[in-house]
C-alpha cells in the first residue's frame, strides 16, 4: 500500500461518499458511503481491498456520519496514520464567479461557498456540513475545495451568457456556470495526453444519470450544456434538459402548478423516467427489446430517439462552434457502458464520415479505448472518468 494518500469527500444532503485515493496510481485504497443521514436508521458501507463492512446504525447528522467514517478507518483499515493522508479534497458543486480552480479551505473560502448557496440550494449547504465536520476532525491536513463549475469559468462570454436583460442577470448572478467540470477537464486533458496534442477540437460526453456535453478547444472549454443549474442541456435520467422556458408559465397558468412543483417535475420526474417510467438506460433498452409489450416498446423507443437526437444536436452545434472536430469521448455510466447509445449516435453522424468500429465498440473494459474505425473522420474514445482522482490531484497541489 502507498504510504501517502488523499481523502476525497462528497458530502450530500443525506449522504457522505468518500474515497481514499492513491494519487500516483489513481487506485482507491478504500472507499465508502454513509446513507440516510437524518433518517431513523442510517447505513454505512466501507470497502478496504476485498473486505466490505456494512453497518446499520442511526446517523442523525453529518458530524456523527463523519465520526463513523473515521471509526471504520480505524477498525477496518487502513488507519489514518497508515494511510498518510496529505490532503482532504471536497467536491463542491457551485463555485460561482469566485473560483476558477481548486481552493484551500480557509474560513474566508468556507464563507464564500456559503454565500453561493442560493445558486445551489440543494448542494452547497450539504457540502458545507461535510467540510465543517471534516476540518474539525482532521485539523492537521489541508482541506481543499474542488468545484464542479471551476473549469467552465473559462467559457467565453458568448456561451456563458444568456440573452437576458443585463441588469437582472448581473443582479441575480444569472449566467451559465456548467457542471461536471472536474470530469470534463480530467477527460479532455487525458485524451490530449493520449493523442500527444494540445491543439485538439474535442467533444466530451459525460453521460451518467446526470449528463452533460462540452466543447473543448486547445485545452479550453468553449461551451457546455449545463447552465445556471444542471437542468439545462441533454435529456437525463430524471431531468428534462433543454425545454422552452414558457412551459413553466404554461404549467402555472393552465395546470395551476406551483414553482416548486414545476421544479420537482423538471428535475426529478422527467427525462427517461418521465417518458418511460425508468431512469436507468438498461431498463429502457430492456423495454425496447421486449416485443411482447408493443405499446411500452414504442414509448421507450420514442424516448430513446429524443435522447439520441439531443446528443446529435449538441454534436452538430459544438462542431460548428469548434470549427471542426477531432475527437468525441464518451464517459460516465452510460458513456462508458452503453454500447447502443454510442452506436446509434455514431450512425446518425455517418453522413459526416464518422464511423464506429462495431466490434471494438462492443468490448467491455475499464480501460480507455478507441472505438472508431481507422478511416473515421472523427476519433471516438471511451474514457472512464475518475472524478475522485481528479479531485485528489487538485487537492494535492496544496499539500
Ligand atoms: P451519476 O454519477 O450521474 O449518478 P453514473 O455515471 O454512475 O451516474 O451513471 C449511472 C447510469 O449509467 C445509470 O442510471 C444507467 O443508466 C447507466 N448505466 C450503467 N451501467 C450501464 C450499462 N451496462 N448499460 C447501459 N447503461 C448503464
Tab-separated table of C-alpha atoms and ligand atoms in Angstrom:
chain	number	residue	atom	x	y	z
A	1	UNK	CA	0.000	0.000	0.000
A	2	UNK	CA	1.089	3.523	-0.726
A	3	UNK	CA	2.203	5.462	2.317
A	4	UNK	CA	0.585	8.641	1.046
A	5	UNK	CA	-2.972	9.320	0.003
A	6	UNK	CA	-5.696	11.916	-0.392
A	7	UNK	CA	-9.126	11.561	1.184
A	8	UNK	CA	-11.849	12.709	-1.209
A	9	UNK	CA	-15.216	13.604	0.293
A	10	UNK	CA	-18.510	14.221	-1.486
A	11	UNK	CA	-20.986	15.327	1.120
A	12	UNK	CA	-24.636	15.342	0.034
A	13	UNK	CA	-27.796	16.328	1.871
A	14	UNK	CA	-28.326	12.862	3.375
A	15	UNK	CA	-25.116	11.078	2.439
A	16	UNK	CA	-21.325	11.208	2.643
A	17	UNK	CA	-19.367	9.450	-0.102
A	18	UNK	CA	-15.656	9.074	0.458
A	19	UNK	CA	-12.655	7.579	-1.218
A	20	UNK	CA	-9.054	7.261	-0.099
A	21	UNK	CA	-7.089	7.736	-3.299
A	22	UNK	CA	-3.512	6.839	-4.134
A	23	UNK	CA	-2.676	9.943	-6.174
A	24	UNK	CA	0.137	8.206	-8.058
A	25	UNK	CA	-1.707	5.159	-9.326
A	26	UNK	CA	-5.254	6.530	-9.121
A	27	UNK	CA	-6.298	3.437	-7.155
A	28	UNK	CA	-8.990	3.625	-4.493
A	29	UNK	CA	-7.244	2.324	-1.371
A	30	UNK	CA	-10.558	2.365	0.482
A	31	UNK	CA	-13.963	3.853	-0.161
A	32	UNK	CA	-17.383	4.011	1.322
A	33	UNK	CA	-20.750	5.622	1.691
A	34	UNK	CA	-22.857	6.813	4.595
A	35	UNK	CA	-26.508	6.935	3.581
A	36	UNK	CA	-29.812	8.042	5.073
A	37	UNK	CA	-28.305	10.655	7.357
A	38	UNK	CA	-31.141	12.125	9.411
A	39	UNK	CA	-33.437	9.097	8.991
A	40	UNK	CA	-34.281	6.851	11.913
A	41	UNK	CA	-31.729	4.316	10.670
A	42	UNK	CA	-28.635	5.045	8.588
A	43	UNK	CA	-26.456	2.746	6.549
A	44	UNK	CA	-22.670	2.708	6.270
A	45	UNK	CA	-20.610	0.751	3.780
A	46	UNK	CA	-16.817	0.705	3.934
A	47	UNK	CA	-14.686	-1.132	1.404
A	48	UNK	CA	-10.991	-1.793	2.041
A	49	UNK	CA	-9.417	-4.077	-0.523
A	50	UNK	CA	-11.657	-7.147	-0.694
A	51	UNK	CA	-13.160	-6.537	2.744
A	52	UNK	CA	-16.625	-4.986	2.747
A	53	UNK	CA	-18.135	-3.800	6.017
A	54	UNK	CA	-21.802	-2.821	6.178
A	55	UNK	CA	-23.495	-1.483	9.275
A	56	UNK	CA	-26.945	-0.165	10.046
A	57	UNK	CA	-26.995	2.426	12.785
A	58	UNK	CA	-28.623	5.761	13.495
A	59	UNK	CA	-26.741	8.639	11.839
A	60	UNK	CA	-28.635	11.728	12.983
A	61	UNK	CA	-26.318	14.242	11.304
A	62	UNK	CA	-23.135	14.710	9.264
A	63	UNK	CA	-20.978	15.046	12.402
A	64	UNK	CA	-21.962	11.552	13.533
A	65	UNK	CA	-21.605	10.294	9.934
A	66	UNK	CA	-18.049	11.613	9.626
A	67	UNK	CA	-17.080	10.246	13.048
A	68	UNK	CA	-18.350	6.830	11.969
A	69	UNK	CA	-16.271	7.015	8.791
A	70	UNK	CA	-13.156	7.733	10.812
A	71	UNK	CA	-14.036	4.914	13.216
A	72	UNK	CA	-14.321	2.491	10.283
A	73	UNK	CA	-10.910	3.552	9.001
A	74	UNK	CA	-9.583	2.781	12.487
A	75	UNK	CA	-11.244	-0.611	12.867
A	76	UNK	CA	-11.387	-1.882	9.264
A	77	UNK	CA	-8.324	-0.114	7.935
A	78	UNK	CA	-6.319	1.435	6.711
A	79	UNK	CA	-5.800	3.515	9.840
A	80	UNK	CA	-5.390	7.157	9.009
A	81	UNK	CA	-1.842	7.008	10.335
A	82	UNK	CA	-1.024	4.167	7.918
A	83	UNK	CA	-2.755	5.959	5.062
A	84	UNK	CA	-0.540	9.047	5.353
A	85	UNK	CA	-3.258	11.483	4.286
A	86	UNK	CA	-1.655	14.504	2.656
A	87	UNK	CA	-4.850	16.430	1.959
A	88	UNK	CA	-8.622	16.191	2.009
A	89	UNK	CA	-10.380	17.103	-1.251
A	90	UNK	CA	-14.017	18.200	-1.014
A	91	UNK	CA	-16.251	18.127	-4.064
A	92	UNK	CA	-18.269	21.332	-4.266
A	93	UNK	CA	-20.931	21.732	-6.962
A	94	UNK	CA	-21.147	25.515	-7.190
A	95	UNK	CA	-18.150	27.845	-7.101
A	96	UNK	CA	-19.935	30.702	-8.867
A	97	UNK	CA	-17.727	33.501	-10.192
A	98	UNK	CA	-15.404	33.216	-7.191
A	99	UNK	CA	-13.499	30.065	-8.113
A	100	UNK	CA	-11.817	29.165	-11.390
A	101	UNK	CA	-9.718	26.428	-9.773
A	102	UNK	CA	-9.350	24.488	-6.531
A	103	UNK	CA	-9.121	26.496	-3.300
A	104	UNK	CA	-7.541	25.835	0.068
A	105	UNK	CA	-10.434	25.998	2.513
A	106	UNK	CA	-9.809	28.888	4.887
A	107	UNK	CA	-12.618	30.475	6.884
A	108	UNK	CA	-12.981	33.051	4.079
A	109	UNK	CA	-13.281	30.368	1.393
A	110	UNK	CA	-15.798	28.494	3.535
A	111	UNK	CA	-17.907	31.656	3.818
A	112	UNK	CA	-17.760	32.233	0.056
A	113	UNK	CA	-19.083	28.695	-0.501
A	114	UNK	CA	-21.887	29.568	1.891
A	115	UNK	CA	-22.563	32.806	0.025
A	116	UNK	CA	-23.152	30.727	-3.113
A	117	UNK	CA	-25.910	28.605	-1.509
A	118	UNK	CA	-28.724	30.440	-3.331
A	119	UNK	CA	-27.221	29.233	-6.638
A	120	UNK	CA	-27.031	25.598	-5.438
A	121	UNK	CA	-29.577	25.330	-2.638
A	122	UNK	CA	-29.506	21.532	-2.539
A	123	UNK	CA	-25.766	21.049	-2.856
A	124	UNK	CA	-23.639	23.763	-1.263
A	125	UNK	CA	-25.282	23.614	2.203
A	126	UNK	CA	-24.733	19.838	2.205
A	127	UNK	CA	-21.086	20.258	1.151
A	128	UNK	CA	-20.556	22.757	3.977
A	129	UNK	CA	-21.759	20.247	6.540
A	130	UNK	CA	-19.116	17.800	5.354
A	131	UNK	CA	-16.433	20.483	5.122
A	132	UNK	CA	-17.080	21.827	8.625
A	133	UNK	CA	-17.028	18.471	10.352
A	134	UNK	CA	-14.043	17.159	8.367
A	135	UNK	CA	-11.996	20.282	9.156
A	136	UNK	CA	-12.862	19.865	12.817
A	137	UNK	CA	-11.983	16.161	12.942
A	138	UNK	CA	-8.873	16.379	10.747
A	139	UNK	CA	-7.399	19.786	11.570
A	140	UNK	CA	-3.810	18.978	10.662
A	141	UNK	CA	-4.136	18.411	6.900
A	142	UNK	CA	-5.051	20.932	4.199
A	143	UNK	CA	-8.713	20.793	3.135
A	144	UNK	CA	-9.249	21.766	-0.475
A	145	UNK	CA	-12.490	22.600	-2.289
A	146	UNK	CA	-12.669	21.361	-5.878
A	147	UNK	CA	-15.527	22.973	-7.760
A	148	UNK	CA	-17.688	21.360	-10.429
A	149	UNK	CA	-18.015	24.758	-12.078
A	150	UNK	CA	-14.345	25.853	-11.998
A	151	UNK	CA	-13.299	24.547	-15.437
A	152	UNK	CA	-16.207	26.353	-17.074
A	153	UNK	CA	-15.238	29.714	-15.612
A	154	UNK	CA	-13.076	29.815	-18.747
A	155	UNK	CA	-16.153	29.837	-21.002
A	156	UNK	CA	-16.186	32.822	-23.331
A	157	UNK	CA	-18.970	35.333	-22.720
A	158	UNK	CA	-20.723	34.247	-25.918
A	159	UNK	CA	-21.544	30.857	-24.403
A	160	UNK	CA	-21.606	31.795	-20.703
A	161	UNK	CA	-24.260	34.499	-21.024
A	162	UNK	CA	-27.984	34.138	-21.533
A	163	UNK	CA	-29.702	36.739	-23.655
A	164	UNK	CA	-31.387	38.015	-20.512
A	165	UNK	CA	-31.701	41.706	-19.673
A	166	UNK	CA	-28.257	42.610	-18.295
A	167	UNK	CA	-29.257	44.362	-15.084
A	168	UNK	CA	-31.361	41.424	-13.882
A	169	UNK	CA	-28.776	38.868	-14.982
A	170	UNK	CA	-25.986	40.661	-13.109
A	171	UNK	CA	-28.013	41.462	-10.002
A	172	UNK	CA	-29.052	37.833	-9.557
A	173	UNK	CA	-25.890	36.166	-10.947
A	174	UNK	CA	-27.858	34.540	-13.766
A	175	UNK	CA	-25.394	33.034	-16.230
A	176	UNK	CA	-24.165	29.621	-17.308
A	177	UNK	CA	-21.820	28.004	-14.777
A	178	UNK	CA	-21.836	24.470	-16.199
A	179	UNK	CA	-21.319	21.338	-14.091
A	180	UNK	CA	-19.330	18.071	-14.165
A	181	UNK	CA	-16.368	20.380	-14.851
A	182	UNK	CA	-13.914	18.185	-12.953
A	183	UNK	CA	-14.800	15.288	-15.240
A	184	UNK	CA	-14.762	17.320	-18.483
A	185	UNK	CA	-11.369	18.796	-17.576
A	186	UNK	CA	-9.863	15.462	-16.493
A	187	UNK	CA	-11.124	13.541	-19.521
A	188	UNK	CA	-10.195	16.200	-22.089
A	189	UNK	CA	-6.691	16.503	-20.599
A	190	UNK	CA	-6.188	12.737	-20.580
A	191	UNK	CA	-7.328	12.497	-24.206
A	192	UNK	CA	-4.898	15.271	-25.177
A	193	UNK	CA	-2.138	13.221	-23.496
A	194	UNK	CA	-3.169	10.042	-25.331
A	195	UNK	CA	-3.237	11.918	-28.619
A	196	UNK	CA	0.025	13.693	-27.810
A	197	UNK	CA	-1.500	17.003	-28.915
A	198	UNK	CA	-2.744	20.139	-27.166
A	199	UNK	CA	-4.389	21.620	-30.263
A	200	UNK	CA	-7.403	19.297	-30.293
A	201	UNK	CA	-11.028	20.047	-31.057
A	202	UNK	CA	-12.847	17.794	-28.630
A	203	UNK	CA	-16.383	16.994	-27.581
A	204	UNK	CA	-16.671	15.269	-24.205
A	205	UNK	CA	-19.919	13.486	-23.433
A	206	UNK	CA	-20.356	12.833	-19.714
A	207	UNK	CA	-23.426	10.620	-19.832
A	208	UNK	CA	-24.482	9.423	-16.403
A	209	UNK	CA	-27.768	9.765	-14.627
A	210	UNK	CA	-26.951	13.455	-14.841
A	211	UNK	CA	-25.499	14.178	-18.286
A	212	UNK	CA	-23.584	16.999	-19.912
A	213	UNK	CA	-21.519	17.643	-23.002
A	214	UNK	CA	-18.677	20.082	-23.502
A	215	UNK	CA	-16.723	21.506	-26.410
A	216	UNK	CA	-13.014	21.847	-25.615
A	217	UNK	CA	-10.644	23.643	-27.981
A	218	UNK	CA	-6.879	23.618	-27.409
A	219	UNK	CA	-7.482	22.538	-23.792
A	220	UNK	CA	-10.036	25.244	-23.002
A	221	UNK	CA	-13.795	24.791	-22.761
A	222	UNK	CA	-15.715	26.939	-25.224
A	223	UNK	CA	-19.201	25.652	-24.485
A	224	UNK	CA	-21.056	23.220	-22.252
A	225	UNK	CA	-24.627	22.050	-21.985
A	226	UNK	CA	-25.418	22.632	-18.305
A	227	UNK	CA	-26.272	26.190	-17.363
A	228	UNK	CA	-27.177	28.121	-14.229
A	229	UNK	CA	-28.041	24.699	-12.847
A	230	UNK	CA	-27.578	21.104	-14.038
A	231	UNK	CA	-31.088	21.138	-15.507
A	232	UNK	CA	-30.120	22.596	-18.877
A	233	UNK	CA	-28.901	20.616	-21.856
A	234	UNK	CA	-29.142	16.911	-22.539
A	235	UNK	CA	-32.081	14.698	-21.679
A	236	UNK	CA	-31.131	12.912	-18.439
A	237	UNK	CA	-32.279	10.128	-16.127
A	238	UNK	CA	-34.906	12.291	-14.440
A	239	UNK	CA	-34.300	15.794	-15.887
A	240	UNK	CA	-35.847	17.381	-18.945
A	241	UNK	CA	-32.688	19.085	-20.149
A	242	UNK	CA	-33.429	21.887	-22.640
A	243	UNK	CA	-37.057	22.913	-22.645
A	244	UNK	CA	-38.883	26.048	-23.688
A	245	UNK	CA	-38.977	28.198	-20.514
A	246	UNK	CA	-42.545	29.141	-21.474
A	247	UNK	CA	-43.535	25.614	-20.445
A	248	UNK	CA	-43.115	26.889	-16.873
A	249	UNK	CA	-45.580	29.731	-17.461
A	250	UNK	CA	-47.928	27.377	-19.252
A	251	UNK	CA	-47.968	24.810	-16.455
A	252	UNK	CA	-48.501	27.520	-13.883
A	253	UNK	CA	-51.337	29.148	-15.763
A	254	UNK	CA	-53.037	26.113	-17.215
A	255	UNK	CA	-52.267	23.340	-14.713
A	256	UNK	CA	-52.068	25.603	-11.644
A	257	UNK	CA	-48.690	24.169	-10.689
A	258	UNK	CA	-46.528	25.987	-8.154
A	259	UNK	CA	-42.890	26.851	-8.867
A	260	UNK	CA	-41.763	24.079	-6.518
A	261	UNK	CA	-43.974	21.558	-8.306
A	262	UNK	CA	-42.546	22.527	-11.680
A	263	UNK	CA	-39.025	22.354	-10.216
A	264	UNK	CA	-39.661	18.799	-9.000
A	265	UNK	CA	-41.353	17.854	-12.278
A	266	UNK	CA	-38.434	19.080	-14.410
A	267	UNK	CA	-35.619	17.811	-12.170
A	268	UNK	CA	-36.935	14.582	-10.674
A	269	UNK	CA	-39.896	13.295	-12.674
A	270	UNK	CA	-38.937	13.949	-16.283
A	271	UNK	CA	-36.209	12.762	-18.666
A	272	UNK	CA	-36.062	8.992	-19.220
A	273	UNK	CA	-38.021	8.339	-16.049
A	274	UNK	CA	-40.757	10.741	-17.022
A	275	UNK	CA	-41.095	9.363	-20.543
A	276	UNK	CA	-40.720	5.627	-19.828
A	277	UNK	CA	-41.120	5.099	-16.073
A	278	UNK	CA	-37.460	4.051	-15.774
A	279	UNK	CA	-34.392	6.277	-15.381
A	280	UNK	CA	-31.811	3.514	-15.870
A	281	UNK	CA	-30.823	3.016	-19.509
A	282	UNK	CA	-30.538	-0.746	-19.057
A	283	UNK	CA	-34.229	-0.882	-18.166
A	284	UNK	CA	-35.121	1.355	-21.107
A	285	UNK	CA	-33.239	-0.905	-23.551
A	286	UNK	CA	-34.983	-3.930	-22.000
A	287	UNK	CA	-38.329	-2.287	-22.813
A	288	UNK	CA	-37.171	-1.543	-26.357
A	289	UNK	CA	-36.226	-5.195	-26.853
A	290	UNK	CA	-39.435	-6.574	-25.368
A	291	UNK	CA	-41.719	-7.440	-28.324
A	292	UNK	CA	-44.411	-8.739	-26.013
A	293	UNK	CA	-45.468	-5.267	-24.959
A	294	UNK	CA	-45.545	-3.171	-28.150
A	295	UNK	CA	-47.033	-0.100	-26.504
A	296	UNK	CA	-44.296	0.146	-23.866
A	297	UNK	CA	-41.766	-0.768	-26.528
A	298	UNK	CA	-42.862	2.129	-28.712
A	299	UNK	CA	-42.857	4.576	-25.808
A	300	UNK	CA	-39.343	3.545	-24.793
A	301	UNK	CA	-38.111	3.743	-28.407
A	302	UNK	CA	-39.521	7.247	-28.776
A	303	UNK	CA	-37.827	8.346	-25.528
A	304	UNK	CA	-34.534	6.900	-26.780
A	305	UNK	CA	-34.980	8.786	-30.060
A	306	UNK	CA	-35.387	12.013	-28.089
A	307	UNK	CA	-32.250	11.141	-26.085
A	308	UNK	CA	-30.106	10.394	-29.141
A	309	UNK	CA	-31.454	13.345	-31.097
A	310	UNK	CA	-30.470	15.708	-28.292
A	311	UNK	CA	-26.929	14.295	-28.330
A	312	UNK	CA	-26.840	14.694	-32.097
A	313	UNK	CA	-27.922	18.341	-31.940
A	314	UNK	CA	-25.173	19.137	-29.459
A	315	UNK	CA	-22.517	17.382	-31.534
A	316	UNK	CA	-23.668	19.356	-34.572
A	317	UNK	CA	-23.712	22.723	-32.867
A	318	UNK	CA	-20.457	22.158	-30.981
A	319	UNK	CA	-18.672	21.003	-34.133
A	320	UNK	CA	-19.717	24.281	-35.725
A	321	UNK	CA	-18.544	26.244	-32.676
A	322	UNK	CA	-15.232	24.372	-32.604
A	323	UNK	CA	-14.762	24.897	-36.337
A	324	UNK	CA	-14.274	21.162	-36.867
A	325	UNK	CA	-13.946	18.087	-34.691
A	326	UNK	CA	-11.067	15.711	-33.920
A	327	UNK	CA	-12.367	13.580	-31.050
A	328	UNK	CA	-15.618	12.612	-29.379
A	329	UNK	CA	-15.151	10.982	-25.976
A	330	UNK	CA	-17.815	9.071	-24.099
A	331	UNK	CA	-17.572	8.841	-20.321
A	332	UNK	CA	-19.618	8.124	-17.112
A	333	UNK	CA	-22.114	5.308	-16.544
A	334	UNK	CA	-23.896	5.457	-19.910
A	335	UNK	CA	-20.958	6.778	-21.932
A	336	UNK	CA	-18.668	4.004	-20.676
A	337	UNK	CA	-21.162	1.132	-20.783
A	338	UNK	CA	-23.997	1.750	-23.188
A	339	UNK	CA	-22.881	0.218	-26.467
A	340	UNK	CA	-26.126	1.062	-28.261
A	341	UNK	CA	-26.202	4.740	-27.357
A	342	UNK	CA	-22.662	5.099	-28.739
A	343	UNK	CA	-23.523	3.103	-31.869
A	344	UNK	CA	-26.765	4.939	-32.618
A	345	UNK	CA	-25.153	8.361	-32.195
A	346	UNK	CA	-22.234	7.362	-34.418
A	347	UNK	CA	-24.622	6.012	-37.062
A	348	UNK	CA	-26.548	9.289	-37.027
A	349	UNK	CA	-23.223	11.061	-37.665
A	350	UNK	CA	-22.268	8.772	-40.557
A	351	UNK	CA	-23.134	11.381	-43.249
A	352	UNK	CA	-20.138	13.321	-41.870
A	353	UNK	CA	-17.756	10.408	-42.226
A	354	UNK	CA	-17.986	9.279	-38.610
A	355	UNK	CA	-17.528	5.511	-38.420
A	356	UNK	CA	-17.707	3.384	-35.334
A	357	UNK	CA	-15.829	0.073	-35.193
A	358	UNK	CA	-18.781	-2.132	-34.299
A	359	UNK	CA	-16.660	-4.861	-32.701
A	360	UNK	CA	-14.368	-2.527	-30.762
A	361	UNK	CA	-17.459	-0.693	-29.535
A	362	UNK	CA	-18.825	-3.924	-28.053
A	363	UNK	CA	-15.751	-4.626	-25.926
A	364	UNK	CA	-16.451	-4.189	-22.224
A	365	UNK	CA	-13.449	-2.832	-20.405
A	366	UNK	CA	-12.484	-0.398	-17.706
A	367	UNK	CA	-9.618	0.839	-19.871
A	368	UNK	CA	-9.545	3.897	-22.121
A	369	UNK	CA	-10.098	2.749	-25.689
A	370	UNK	CA	-10.682	3.887	-29.264
A	371	UNK	CA	-13.967	2.628	-30.728
A	372	UNK	CA	-13.940	4.380	-34.106
A	373	UNK	CA	-12.832	2.788	-37.361
A	374	UNK	CA	-9.359	3.802	-38.642
A	375	UNK	CA	-10.901	5.769	-41.532
A	376	UNK	CA	-13.440	7.645	-39.399
A	377	UNK	CA	-13.269	11.436	-39.834
A	378	UNK	CA	-13.574	11.774	-36.044
A	379	UNK	CA	-11.828	9.580	-33.499
A	380	UNK	CA	-14.205	8.150	-30.904
A	381	UNK	CA	-12.889	7.270	-27.453
A	382	UNK	CA	-14.425	5.621	-24.433
A	383	UNK	CA	-12.606	7.000	-21.419
A	384	UNK	CA	-13.570	6.027	-17.854
A	385	UNK	CA	-13.816	9.237	-15.881
A	386	UNK	CA	-12.290	9.335	-12.424
A	387	UNK	CA	-13.533	12.406	-10.630
A	388	UNK	CA	-12.074	11.218	-7.313
A	389	UNK	CA	-8.589	11.010	-8.783
A	390	UNK	CA	-9.001	14.408	-10.425
A	391	UNK	CA	-10.101	15.908	-7.094
A	392	UNK	CA	-7.245	14.157	-5.273
A	393	UNK	CA	-4.644	15.508	-7.693
A	394	UNK	CA	-6.008	19.037	-7.425
A	395	UNK	CA	-6.125	18.806	-3.608
A	396	UNK	CA	-2.547	17.606	-3.576
A	397	UNK	CA	-1.331	20.854	-5.104
A	398	UNK	CA	-1.964	22.446	-1.680
A	399	UNK	CA	-0.239	19.719	0.371
B	1	LIG	P1	-24.363	9.562	-11.763
B	1	LIG	O1	-22.945	9.665	-11.270
B	1	LIG	O2	-24.861	10.751	-12.511
B	1	LIG	O3	-25.340	9.047	-10.764
B	1	LIG	P2	-23.332	7.357	-13.382
B	1	LIG	O4	-22.252	7.984	-14.160
B	1	LIG	O5	-22.982	6.435	-12.279
B	1	LIG	O6	-24.370	8.435	-12.891
B	1	LIG	O7	-24.293	6.579	-14.423
B	1	LIG	C1	-25.400	5.885	-13.981
B	1	LIG	C2	-26.222	5.457	-15.168
B	1	LIG	O8	-25.398	4.703	-16.062
B	1	LIG	C3	-27.352	4.513	-14.819
B	1	LIG	O9	-28.505	5.224	-14.462
B	1	LIG	C4	-27.549	3.753	-16.127
B	1	LIG	O10	-28.500	4.433	-16.919
B	1	LIG	C5	-26.215	3.829	-16.819
B	1	LIG	N1	-25.535	2.522	-16.924
B	1	LIG	C6	-24.736	1.943	-16.036
B	1	LIG	N2	-24.314	0.743	-16.487
B	1	LIG	C7	-24.862	0.579	-17.719
B	1	LIG	C8	-24.802	-0.442	-18.719
B	1	LIG	N3	-24.095	-1.549	-18.554
B	1	LIG	N4	-25.501	-0.253	-19.864
B	1	LIG	C9	-26.211	0.883	-20.031
B	1	LIG	N5	-26.303	1.871	-19.144
B	1	LIG	C10	-25.637	1.728	-17.994
